Amino acid sequence: MIHGSWKTVTIAQTPAVASSEVDLGRPYETLIVVCPALTTSATVSIQGAMVTGGTFQNIHTTDPATGNNKQVITAAFTSANFTWIAPIGGVQFITLTLSAAQAAAKTFYVCGVRS
């Protein structure tokens, strides 16, 4: 397994406002996300773009057995600090978004991983 360097990602306290763009340094298959405790229950979603400064879109995975698509998103959480391992399918440029406003901006840490 090969991994990149850890990047700091700050999400503003306003809901549905994405973090600044994060360049993982190269395309990665998986993203490790260290999630902080939240003050208000929210989900975290990962968005990706093909190029720096591009249009960011929610990342989905497809179940090959059913063809159903599922958005790469956490379950809603609040006070639990945890590490999330998420498939991102070869994306290099990402943003993170919280679904609900927080009492203050939140800092996450991300690292890309590939086989």
PDB file of C-alpha atoms in Angstrom:
ATOM      1  CA  MET A   1       0.000   0.000   0.000  1.00  0.00           C
ATOM      2  CA  ILE A   2       1.240   3.478  -0.896  1.00  0.00           C
ATOM      3  CA  HIS A   3      -0.015   6.631   0.775  1.00  0.00           C
ATOM      4  CA  GLY A   4       0.436  10.337   0.259  1.00  0.00           C
ATOM      5  CA  SER A   5       1.080  13.050   2.783  1.00  0.00           C
ATOM      6  CA  TRP A   6      -1.478  14.183   5.332  1.00  0.00           C
ATOM      7  CA  LYS A   7      -3.400  17.328   4.401  1.00  0.00           C
ATOM      8  CA  THR A   8      -5.376  19.615   6.710  1.00  0.00           C
ATOM      9  CA  VAL A   9      -8.942  20.408   5.615  1.00  0.00           C
ATOM     10  CA  THR A  10     -10.999  23.089   7.332  1.00  0.00           C
ATOM     11  CA  ILE A  11     -14.760  23.283   6.801  1.00  0.00           C
ATOM     12  CA  ALA A  12     -16.490  26.562   7.652  1.00  0.00           C
ATOM     13  CA  GLN A  13     -19.284  26.487  10.211  1.00  0.00           C
ATOM     14  CA  THR A  14     -21.871  27.284   7.509  1.00  0.00           C
ATOM     15  CA  PRO A  15     -23.712  24.169   6.237  1.00  0.00           C
ATOM     16  CA  ALA A  16     -23.327  22.904   2.678  1.00  0.00           C
ATOM     17  CA  VAL A  17     -20.232  25.061   2.139  1.00  0.00           C
ATOM     18  CA  ALA A  18     -17.382  22.948   0.855  1.00  0.00           C
ATOM     19  CA  SER A  19     -13.848  23.175   2.164  1.00  0.00           C
ATOM     20  CA  SER A  20     -11.180  24.673  -0.036  1.00  0.00           C
ATOM     21  CA  GLU A  21      -9.853  22.394  -2.747  1.00  0.00           C
ATOM     22  CA  VAL A  22      -7.341  19.792  -1.576  1.00  0.00           C
ATOM     23  CA  ASP A  23      -4.748  18.496  -4.034  1.00  0.00           C
ATOM     24  CA  LEU A  24      -3.810  15.003  -2.866  1.00  0.00           C
ATOM     25  CA  GLY A  25      -0.698  15.142  -5.083  1.00  0.00           C
ATOM     26  CA  ARG A  26      -1.792  12.369  -7.458  1.00  0.00           C
ATOM     27  CA  PRO A  27      -4.919  10.263  -8.076  1.00  0.00           C
ATOM     28  CA  TYR A  28      -5.790   7.903  -5.220  1.00  0.00           C
ATOM     29  CA  GLU A  29      -8.272   5.037  -4.894  1.00  0.00           C
ATOM     30  CA  THR A  30      -9.055   5.554  -1.218  1.00  0.00           C
ATOM     31  CA  LEU A  31      -9.173   8.491   1.169  1.00  0.00           C
ATOM     32  CA  ILE A  32      -8.449   8.295   4.892  1.00  0.00           C
ATOM     33  CA  VAL A  33     -10.367  11.023   6.735  1.00  0.00           C
ATOM     34  CA  VAL A  34      -9.758  11.786  10.416  1.00  0.00           C
ATOM     35  CA  CYS A  35     -13.040  13.324  11.580  1.00  0.00           C
ATOM     36  CA  PRO A  36     -13.283  15.664  14.588  1.00  0.00           C
ATOM     37  CA  ALA A  37     -16.121  15.803  17.082  1.00  0.00           C
ATOM     38  CA  LEU A  38     -19.000  17.972  15.851  1.00  0.00           C
ATOM     39  CA  THR A  39     -21.246  20.249  17.883  1.00  0.00           C
ATOM     40  CA  THR A  40     -24.309  19.578  15.696  1.00  0.00           C
ATOM     41  CA  SER A  41     -25.171  16.247  14.079  1.00  0.00           C
ATOM     42  CA  ALA A  42     -24.077  16.255  10.419  1.00  0.00           C
ATOM     43  CA  THR A  43     -22.875  14.087   7.570  1.00  0.00           C
ATOM     44  CA  VAL A  44     -19.601  14.567   5.702  1.00  0.00           C
ATOM     45  CA  SER A  45     -19.520  14.093   1.955  1.00  0.00           C
ATOM     46  CA  ILE A  46     -16.550  13.953  -0.396  1.00  0.00           C
ATOM     47  CA  GLN A  47     -16.600  15.760  -3.717  1.00  0.00           C
ATOM     48  CA  GLY A  48     -14.077  15.322  -6.499  1.00  0.00           C
ATOM     49  CA  ALA A  49     -12.974  17.179  -9.633  1.00  0.00           C
ATOM     50  CA  MET A  50     -11.020  16.074 -12.691  1.00  0.00           C
ATOM     51  CA  VAL A  51      -8.691  19.092 -12.625  1.00  0.00           C
ATOM     52  CA  THR A  52      -7.621  21.749 -10.154  1.00  0.00           C
ATOM     53  CA  GLY A  53     -10.206  24.513 -10.041  1.00  0.00           C
ATOM     54  CA  GLY A  54     -12.675  22.213 -11.780  1.00  0.00           C
ATOM     55  CA  THR A  55     -16.330  21.581 -11.047  1.00  0.00           C
ATOM     56  CA  PHE A  56     -16.620  19.528  -7.865  1.00  0.00           C
ATOM     57  CA  GLN A  57     -19.277  16.821  -7.772  1.00  0.00           C
ATOM     58  CA  ASN A  58     -20.338  14.294  -5.138  1.00  0.00           C
ATOM     59  CA  ILE A  59     -18.462  11.008  -5.510  1.00  0.00           C
ATOM     60  CA  HIS A  60     -20.622   7.880  -5.863  1.00  0.00           C
ATOM     61  CA  THR A  61     -19.690   4.206  -5.996  1.00  0.00           C
ATOM     62  CA  THR A  62     -21.594   1.577  -7.961  1.00  0.00           C
ATOM     63  CA  ASP A  63     -22.495  -1.879  -6.667  1.00  0.00           C
ATOM     64  CA  PRO A  64     -21.506  -4.177  -9.578  1.00  0.00           C
ATOM     65  CA  ALA A  65     -24.125  -6.761  -8.563  1.00  0.00           C
ATOM     66  CA  THR A  66     -27.089  -4.391  -8.676  1.00  0.00           C
ATOM     67  CA  GLY A  67     -25.865  -1.337 -10.564  1.00  0.00           C
ATOM     68  CA  ASN A  68     -27.100   0.850  -7.711  1.00  0.00           C
ATOM     69  CA  ASN A  69     -25.108   4.006  -6.993  1.00  0.00           C
ATOM     70  CA  LYS A  70     -24.346   5.181  -3.453  1.00  0.00           C
ATOM     71  CA  GLN A  71     -22.930   8.555  -2.495  1.00  0.00           C
ATOM     72  CA  VAL A  72     -19.666   8.486  -0.523  1.00  0.00           C
ATOM     73  CA  ILE A  73     -20.968  10.046   2.688  1.00  0.00           C
ATOM     74  CA  THR A  74     -20.770   9.357   6.428  1.00  0.00           C
ATOM     75  CA  ALA A  75     -23.719   8.612   8.647  1.00  0.00           C
ATOM     76  CA  ALA A  76     -24.725  11.629  10.736  1.00  0.00           C
ATOM     77  CA  PHE A  77     -22.550  11.981  13.845  1.00  0.00           C
ATOM     78  CA  THR A  78     -21.696  14.472  16.573  1.00  0.00           C
ATOM     79  CA  SER A  79     -19.238  13.860  19.355  1.00  0.00           C
ATOM     80  CA  ALA A  80     -17.366  10.812  18.107  1.00  0.00           C
ATOM     81  CA  ASN A  81     -13.830  11.365  16.837  1.00  0.00           C
ATOM     82  CA  PHE A  82     -13.176   8.637  14.271  1.00  0.00           C
ATOM     83  CA  THR A  83     -11.214   7.706  11.162  1.00  0.00           C
ATOM     84  CA  TRP A  84     -13.216   7.117   7.986  1.00  0.00           C
ATOM     85  CA  ILE A  85     -11.857   5.063   5.064  1.00  0.00           C
ATOM     86  CA  ALA A  86     -13.687   6.050   1.870  1.00  0.00           C
ATOM     87  CA  PRO A  87     -13.391   4.913  -1.757  1.00  0.00           C
ATOM     88  CA  ILE A  88     -12.735   7.819  -4.137  1.00  0.00           C
ATOM     89  CA  GLY A  89     -11.925   5.893  -7.326  1.00  0.00           C
ATOM     90  CA  GLY A  90      -8.811   7.637  -8.607  1.00  0.00           C
ATOM     91  CA  VAL A  91      -9.569  11.274  -7.752  1.00  0.00           C
ATOM     92  CA  GLN A  92      -6.769  13.760  -7.047  1.00  0.00           C
ATOM     93  CA  PHE A  93      -8.699  16.966  -6.254  1.00  0.00           C
ATOM     94  CA  ILE A  94     -11.271  16.812  -3.437  1.00  0.00           C
ATOM     95  CA  THR A  95     -13.373  18.923  -1.116  1.00  0.00           C
ATOM     96  CA  LEU A  96     -15.280  17.941   2.038  1.00  0.00           C
ATOM     97  CA  THR A  97     -18.740  19.257   2.931  1.00  0.00           C
ATOM     98  CA  LEU A  98     -20.713  19.191   6.200  1.00  0.00           C
ATOM     99  CA  SER A  99     -24.506  18.982   6.001  1.00  0.00           C
ATOM    100  CA  ALA A 100     -25.217  21.136   9.090  1.00  0.00           C
ATOM    101  CA  ALA A 101     -23.820  24.327  10.603  1.00  0.00           C
ATOM    102  CA  GLN A 102     -21.386  23.979  13.493  1.00  0.00           C
ATOM    103  CA  ALA A 103     -20.531  26.283  16.418  1.00  0.00           C
ATOM    104  CA  ALA A 104     -17.129  26.882  14.798  1.00  0.00           C
ATOM    105  CA  ALA A 105     -15.128  25.773  11.766  1.00  0.00           C
ATOM    106  CA  LYS A 106     -13.996  22.123  11.933  1.00  0.00           C
ATOM    107  CA  THR A 107     -10.577  20.722  11.024  1.00  0.00           C
ATOM    108  CA  PHE A 108     -10.260  17.336   9.324  1.00  0.00           C
ATOM    109  CA  TYR A 109      -7.126  15.502   8.153  1.00  0.00           C
ATOM    110  CA  VAL A 110      -7.005  13.532   4.896  1.00  0.00           C
ATOM    111  CA  CYS A 111      -4.519  11.218   3.208  1.00  0.00           C
ATOM    112  CA  GLY A 112      -4.784   9.445  -0.139  1.00  0.00           C
ATOM    113  CA  VAL A 113      -4.029   5.700  -0.405  1.00  0.00           C
ATOM    114  CA  ARG A 114      -3.490   3.447  -3.439  1.00  0.00           C
ATOM    115  CA  SER A 115      -2.550  -0.150  -4.110  1.00  0.00           C
TER     116      SER A 115
END
